[in-house]
Amino acid sequence: MAEALKDRSMLLQKEMIARHFERLARAPETGEPVVYTFVPGNLTELIRSFDALPVLPEINALQSGMRKLSGDYIAEAERAGHSEDVCTYVKCDIGMMRSGNLGPGGLKLPKPDLLLLSYTGCYTFMKWFELLREEYDCPTVMFHVPYQGDGVLEPEHRSYMLRQLREQVIPALEKATGRKYDEDKLRHNLALSAQAEDDLVAVLQAGKNRPSPIDGYFGTVYYVGPIFSAFRGTEEGVEYYRTLRAEVEERAALGLGPITPDGPLEGERYRLVVEGPPNWTSFRDFWKMFSDEKAVVVASTYTKVGGTYDFGFRHDPDDPLGTLADYCSGCYTNLNLPSRIDMISRYIEEYQADGFLINSVKSCNSFSAGQLMILREVEKRTGIPGAFIESDLVDPRYFSAANIKNRLESYFQMIDARRLGKTA
Amino acid sequence: MSCVVGIDLGSTTTKAVILDENCEVLGRGITNSRSNYDLAAAVARTEGFINARFGLVEQQLQATETAAMVSRLRRAFVMEQILQQLRRLEQLMLEETERSAPDHLKSAFRASIEEICRRIAVEEEQRFKQPPMLRSDFFRDAAGSAFMRIAEQLADPAGVSFDRLVGVYDKCIIRVENEPLDLDFRDHIGDALRRVGNPPGLADAVEYAVARDLEPSYTVGTGYGRARLPFPKEQIRSEILCHGLGAHAMFPGTRTVLDIGGQDTKAIQVDEQGIVTNFQMNDRCAAGCGRYLGYIADEMNLGLHELGPLAEQSKRCVKINSTCTVFAGAELRERLGLGEKREDILAGLHRAIVIRAMSLLARSGGVSDEFTFTGGVAKNPAAVHAIRDLVGENYGERTLNISPDSIYTGALGAALFASRIAA
């Protein structure tokens, strides 16, 4: 994708990611410790404070999907006996590992020194790291984040997480890296996070403009990449978001629409809110189905899976472990259904959306269960019609272009008909 | 006369509906979609206009015998179309024989093909003289079954074998289907009129109908082949909107629409103006779609139109768990092996499809009163029976609307959109 978008921020991102993977490839020689972890509820600032490098298997899987490699990796995992219906991120990752463990840039990924499992709303994560533990025979530590079943974080939940951080996670990191916990370093990283988060929120909220200068789903997937993965709490991350914000604010000031792989989008016709992850194997085709119809996603929930900053949360250097607990518990996948409904409804109102769409992922029950209830409730609350499509994360077999296009076109025409009906 | 056209290019059949300036239906046409969507659209449209001109003929005749007379004329017209297609088929088969048959068999081959085609033509003439019988509307089906039957009688295992004849037929029928033939009203109405004895009143009415100008001001297309239609984007509408609007036009009280099509099933909610407010579509596979029934018919060696009536004879519906098209075949064979009756298994299969549709209906917002069932499967009495039962079980009493023209619902909706553009 990067070649089509030539903004400075994109080039920056490309460079920083390339550097990161080169460092990872060299890790066996340089001795830099490597920690595998997940996107929702990741403890990047803490990992970085031990001078360790994070690896995020989900990101590798989605990159493999975009590079059209996931089909082969999934087939490899299935040959090893994994069933067709299992989460395709897991199978893609297992397949990648069994095929030589070459990361997105084609460079070999190092083995983990520690598997840091942050559990935030997805049970499959646990099984995934159990499988990796079998392969790598390395230590695993679990950071259990209590599910926000009642929609709030209770004080005892918070102290439960703090205790885990102090008694399990930090000692495990100390052991794996051979370095002592350095709270000042962590504070420093958290302050950098907060800076980047401010700029990210400004970018996300640019979707409130008419026309929106960003696509809050397809385009924003790139925007959240650094902050969701290895670059939160880093100088590079801060620079990236500062640059990005300037670009987006300039587009907004000029009244320009978002940039798509086929060039700038002019003449915004539909403003949508999207719930659910995108499909990665047909990402461009999928995006094109929207941009061809001049449909712009003004906000999405997927771009909050690595943290919900737009309602005020910022990492706080004055409360280093407490803020990590707050952050983890507030990740989108850890929110209960009413909270997700509130969030979508709020987006529809604040971003003046004409519609909202659910992309239900077939191999992800964690994300997809309850989406119909969300759809109904949001429709009831906002009076805006919802649409429902089905695809998958990285299994190319589960993307039916004709079916999805048919539904999307129908949905856009339905919005048109309703507009005409209202004005008639 | 100003008119508009709606074309629904479905995966199995292509339908056309023509409306006059008051949005009254002038004509309807249908053909099988085959592999050539452009031609399918043209044929359905032609059929629609033929139908419209017959409508004009009817309008001109006020006498009591009108219906019978026009119906006879229609049958004569269809026969002329079939005979023309048969002549073309014969010509192509003879050319193919010349090209590909072994030299020593060429003359025997020619003789067999000429004899088969002669007999089919005789059968068609006989058929015309008898009271009308139900059969498929498509030349492919009519010619195909007669060809197979007669070829079997004439085939000589040592020479022009049945298999060889079928091979030539298969090759040529596709070509007949995929080349434009002159099948329009004006091309055959003269011959049809002569065949029914040229009654003066009818001849005048035909003359009037031939002379009327029927130029469509707008055409709107829908269905899977919609992208093939040479129209600007604003003249293309999704099937979901078309089925919603079409069902609303047929039954203005409609609030929920179920369309079981060849490739997909759609549950649609509409408001009091026929505007779609919500919809759900099946995904992943053709389970629970019209194609599932087609597959079952093939498995059971039955015609698609025979399935419903046979299932309706069931006394004890067998529970079929699988709506996966392939697994359902396996389940069907197992049940047959266990000695279950065909009609009971078929009743179970119809119920299985409808259970899938009920899940889509639920996801789209349930079944409101009135509920309209559209699409080709609405012609199937066993499917309707299962829907009636399951809607009742799940939602209580609901008005269930089914039009005899349900298969044209999407095309009607498209034509209504065309009339809005024209207005």
JSON list of N, CA and C in Angstrom, two decimals, chain A residues 372-405:
[
{"chain": "A", "resi": 372, "resn": "LEU", "atom": "N", "xyz": [-25.04, -8.86, 16.11]},
{"chain": "A", "resi": 372, "resn": "LEU", "atom": "CA", "xyz": [-26.42, -8.62, 15.67]},
{"chain": "A", "resi": 372, "resn": "LEU", "atom": "C", "xyz": [-27.16, -7.78, 16.72]},
{"chain": "A", "resi": 373, "resn": "MET", "atom": "N", "xyz": [-26.88, -8.08, 17.99]},
{"chain": "A", "resi": 373, "resn": "MET", "atom": "CA", "xyz": [-27.50, -7.31, 19.06]},
{"chain": "A", "resi": 373, "resn": "MET", "atom": "C", "xyz": [-27.04, -5.85, 18.97]},
{"chain": "A", "resi": 374, "resn": "ILE", "atom": "N", "xyz": [-25.76, -5.67, 18.69]},
{"chain": "A", "resi": 374, "resn": "ILE", "atom": "CA", "xyz": [-25.22, -4.32, 18.52]},
{"chain": "A", "resi": 374, "resn": "ILE", "atom": "C", "xyz": [-25.97, -3.61, 17.40]},
{"chain": "A", "resi": 375, "resn": "LEU", "atom": "N", "xyz": [-26.10, -4.31, 16.28]},
{"chain": "A", "resi": 375, "resn": "LEU", "atom": "CA", "xyz": [-26.77, -3.73, 15.10]},
{"chain": "A", "resi": 375, "resn": "LEU", "atom": "C", "xyz": [-28.18, -3.23, 15.44]},
{"chain": "A", "resi": 376, "resn": "ARG", "atom": "N", "xyz": [-28.93, -4.11, 16.04]},
{"chain": "A", "resi": 376, "resn": "ARG", "atom": "CA", "xyz": [-30.32, -3.78, 16.40]},
{"chain": "A", "resi": 376, "resn": "ARG", "atom": "C", "xyz": [-30.39, -2.56, 17.32]},
{"chain": "A", "resi": 377, "resn": "GLU", "atom": "N", "xyz": [-29.55, -2.62, 18.34]},
{"chain": "A", "resi": 377, "resn": "GLU", "atom": "CA", "xyz": [-29.60, -1.62, 19.38]},
{"chain": "A", "resi": 377, "resn": "GLU", "atom": "C", "xyz": [-29.17, -0.25, 18.84]},
{"chain": "A", "resi": 378, "resn": "VAL", "atom": "N", "xyz": [-28.12, -0.26, 18.02]},
{"chain": "A", "resi": 378, "resn": "VAL", "atom": "CA", "xyz": [-27.64, 1.00, 17.45]},
{"chain": "A", "resi": 378, "resn": "VAL", "atom": "C", "xyz": [-28.71, 1.58, 16.52]},
{"chain": "A", "resi": 379, "resn": "GLU", "atom": "N", "xyz": [-29.35, 0.70, 15.74]},
{"chain": "A", "resi": 379, "resn": "GLU", "atom": "CA", "xyz": [-30.42, 1.18, 14.85]},
{"chain": "A", "resi": 379, "resn": "GLU", "atom": "C", "xyz": [-31.52, 1.84, 15.66]},
{"chain": "A", "resi": 380, "resn": "LYS", "atom": "N", "xyz": [-31.86, 1.18, 16.74]},
{"chain": "A", "resi": 380, "resn": "LYS", "atom": "CA", "xyz": [-32.95, 1.68, 17.58]},
{"chain": "A", "resi": 380, "resn": "LYS", "atom": "C", "xyz": [-32.58, 3.03, 18.18]},
{"chain": "A", "resi": 381, "resn": "ARG", "atom": "N", "xyz": [-31.36, 3.11, 18.62]},
{"chain": "A", "resi": 381, "resn": "ARG", "atom": "CA", "xyz": [-30.95, 4.31, 19.33]},
{"chain": "A", "resi": 381, "resn": "ARG", "atom": "C", "xyz": [-30.73, 5.51, 18.40]},
{"chain": "A", "resi": 382, "resn": "THR", "atom": "N", "xyz": [-30.17, 5.23, 17.21]},
{"chain": "A", "resi": 382, "resn": "THR", "atom": "CA", "xyz": [-29.80, 6.36, 16.34]},
{"chain": "A", "resi": 382, "resn": "THR", "atom": "C", "xyz": [-30.79, 6.60, 15.21]},
{"chain": "A", "resi": 383, "resn": "GLY", "atom": "N", "xyz": [-31.61, 5.60, 14.90]},
{"chain": "A", "resi": 383, "resn": "GLY", "atom": "CA", "xyz": [-32.53, 5.72, 13.76]},
{"chain": "A", "resi": 383, "resn": "GLY", "atom": "C", "xyz": [-31.80, 5.61, 12.42]},
{"chain": "A", "resi": 384, "resn": "ILE", "atom": "N", "xyz": [-30.53, 5.21, 12.48]},
{"chain": "A", "resi": 384, "resn": "ILE", "atom": "CA", "xyz": [-29.73, 5.06, 11.25]},
{"chain": "A", "resi": 384, "resn": "ILE", "atom": "C", "xyz": [-29.72, 3.58, 10.88]},
{"chain": "A", "resi": 385, "resn": "PRO", "atom": "N", "xyz": [-29.92, 3.26, 9.58]},
{"chain": "A", "resi": 385, "resn": "PRO", "atom": "CA", "xyz": [-29.95, 1.83, 9.22]},
{"chain": "A", "resi": 385, "resn": "PRO", "atom": "C", "xyz": [-28.55, 1.22, 9.21]},
{"chain": "A", "resi": 386, "resn": "GLY", "atom": "N", "xyz": [-28.46, 0.01, 9.70]},
{"chain": "A", "resi": 386, "resn": "GLY", "atom": "CA", "xyz": [-27.18, -0.68, 9.71]},
{"chain": "A", "resi": 386, "resn": "GLY", "atom": "C", "xyz": [-27.10, -1.70, 8.58]},
{"chain": "A", "resi": 387, "resn": "ALA", "atom": "N", "xyz": [-25.87, -2.06, 8.25]},
{"chain": "A", "resi": 387, "resn": "ALA", "atom": "CA", "xyz": [-25.68, -3.11, 7.23]},
{"chain": "A", "resi": 387, "resn": "ALA", "atom": "C", "xyz": [-24.75, -4.16, 7.81]},
{"chain": "A", "resi": 388, "resn": "PHE", "atom": "N", "xyz": [-24.84, -5.35, 7.26]},
{"chain": "A", "resi": 388, "resn": "PHE", "atom": "CA", "xyz": [-24.11, -6.48, 7.80]},
{"chain": "A", "resi": 388, "resn": "PHE", "atom": "C", "xyz": [-23.44, -7.22, 6.65]},
{"chain": "A", "resi": 389, "resn": "ILE", "atom": "N", "xyz": [-22.12, -7.32, 6.70]},
{"chain": "A", "resi": 389, "resn": "ILE", "atom": "CA", "xyz": [-21.44, -8.15, 5.71]},
{"chain": "A", "resi": 389, "resn": "ILE", "atom": "C", "xyz": [-20.55, -9.13, 6.45]},
{"chain": "A", "resi": 390, "resn": "GLU", "atom": "N", "xyz": [-20.13, -10.15, 5.73]},
{"chain": "A", "resi": 390, "resn": "GLU", "atom": "CA", "xyz": [-19.30, -11.18, 6.37]},
{"chain": "A", "resi": 390, "resn": "GLU", "atom": "C", "xyz": [-18.05, -11.44, 5.54]},
{"chain": "A", "resi": 391, "resn": "SER", "atom": "N", "xyz": [-16.91, -11.43, 6.20]},
{"chain": "A", "resi": 391, "resn": "SER", "atom": "CA", "xyz": [-15.68, -11.82, 5.50]},
{"chain": "A", "resi": 391, "resn": "SER", "atom": "C", "xyz": [-14.75, -12.44, 6.54]},
{"chain": "A", "resi": 392, "resn": "ASP", "atom": "N", "xyz": [-13.46, -12.40, 6.28]},
{"chain": "A", "resi": 392, "resn": "ASP", "atom": "CA", "xyz": [-12.55, -12.99, 7.25]},
{"chain": "A", "resi": 392, "resn": "ASP", "atom": "C", "xyz": [-11.32, -12.12, 7.39]},
{"chain": "A", "resi": 393, "resn": "LEU", "atom": "N", "xyz": [-10.50, -12.44, 8.37]},
{"chain": "A", "resi": 393, "resn": "LEU", "atom": "CA", "xyz": [-9.26, -11.69, 8.58]},
{"chain": "A", "resi": 393, "resn": "LEU", "atom": "C", "xyz": [-8.28, -11.97, 7.46]},
{"chain": "A", "resi": 394, "resn": "VAL", "atom": "N", "xyz": [-7.74, -13.18, 7.44]},
{"chain": "A", "resi": 394, "resn": "VAL", "atom": "CA", "xyz": [-6.67, -13.46, 6.48]},
{"chain": "A", "resi": 394, "resn": "VAL", "atom": "C", "xyz": [-6.87, -14.75, 5.68]},
{"chain": "A", "resi": 395, "resn": "ASP", "atom": "N", "xyz": [-8.06, -15.32, 5.74]},
{"chain": "A", "resi": 395, "resn": "ASP", "atom": "CA", "xyz": [-8.29, -16.52, 4.93]},
{"chain": "A", "resi": 395, "resn": "ASP", "atom": "C", "xyz": [-8.91, -16.09, 3.60]},
{"chain": "A", "resi": 396, "resn": "PRO", "atom": "N", "xyz": [-8.16, -16.16, 2.51]},
{"chain": "A", "resi": 396, "resn": "PRO", "atom": "CA", "xyz": [-8.69, -15.67, 1.24]},
{"chain": "A", "resi": 396, "resn": "PRO", "atom": "C", "xyz": [-9.92, -16.45, 0.78]},
{"chain": "A", "resi": 397, "resn": "ARG", "atom": "N", "xyz": [-10.10, -17.66, 1.31]},
{"chain": "A", "resi": 397, "resn": "ARG", "atom": "CA", "xyz": [-11.25, -18.46, 0.88]},
{"chain": "A", "resi": 397, "resn": "ARG", "atom": "C", "xyz": [-12.57, -17.90, 1.40]},
{"chain": "A", "resi": 398, "resn": "TYR", "atom": "N", "xyz": [-12.49, -17.05, 2.41]},
{"chain": "A", "resi": 398, "resn": "TYR", "atom": "CA", "xyz": [-13.72, -16.56, 3.03]},
{"chain": "A", "resi": 398, "resn": "TYR", "atom": "C", "xyz": [-14.13, -15.17, 2.53]},
{"chain": "A", "resi": 399, "resn": "PHE", "atom": "N", "xyz": [-13.50, -14.70, 1.49]},
{"chain": "A", "resi": 399, "resn": "PHE", "atom": "CA", "xyz": [-13.89, -13.39, 0.98]},
{"chain": "A", "resi": 399, "resn": "PHE", "atom": "C", "xyz": [-14.63, -13.59, -0.34]},
{"chain": "A", "resi": 400, "resn": "SER", "atom": "N", "xyz": [-15.94, -13.36, -0.32]},
{"chain": "A", "resi": 400, "resn": "SER", "atom": "CA", "xyz": [-16.73, -13.51, -1.54]},
{"chain": "A", "resi": 400, "resn": "SER", "atom": "C", "xyz": [-17.03, -12.11, -2.07]},
{"chain": "A", "resi": 401, "resn": "ALA", "atom": "N", "xyz": [-16.24, -11.69, -3.05]},
{"chain": "A", "resi": 401, "resn": "ALA", "atom": "CA", "xyz": [-16.35, -10.31, -3.53]},
{"chain": "A", "resi": 401, "resn": "ALA", "atom": "C", "xyz": [-17.75, -10.00, -4.08]},
{"chain": "A", "resi": 402, "resn": "ALA", "atom": "N", "xyz": [-18.31, -10.93, -4.85]},
{"chain": "A", "resi": 402, "resn": "ALA", "atom": "CA", "xyz": [-19.62, -10.66, -5.47]},
{"chain": "A", "resi": 402, "resn": "ALA", "atom": "C", "xyz": [-20.68, -10.45, -4.39]},
{"chain": "A", "resi": 403, "resn": "ASN", "atom": "N", "xyz": [-20.63, -11.31, -3.39]},
{"chain": "A", "resi": 403, "resn": "ASN", "atom": "CA", "xyz": [-21.62, -11.23, -2.32]},
{"chain": "A", "resi": 403, "resn": "ASN", "atom": "C", "xyz": [-21.48, -9.92, -1.54]},
{"chain": "A", "resi": 404, "resn": "ILE", "atom": "N", "xyz": [-20.26, -9.56, -1.19]},
{"chain": "A", "resi": 404, "resn": "ILE", "atom": "CA", "xyz": [-20.04, -8.35, -0.40]},
{"chain": "A", "resi": 404, "resn": "ILE", "atom": "C", "xyz": [-20.39, -7.10, -1.22]},
{"chain": "A", "resi": 405, "resn": "LYS", "atom": "N", "xyz": [-20.00, -7.10, -2.47]},
{"chain": "A", "resi": 405, "resn": "LYS", "atom": "CA", "xyz": [-20.29, -5.95, -3.33]},
{"chain": "A", "resi": 405, "resn": "LYS", "atom": "C", "xyz": [-21.81, -5.78, -3.48]}
]
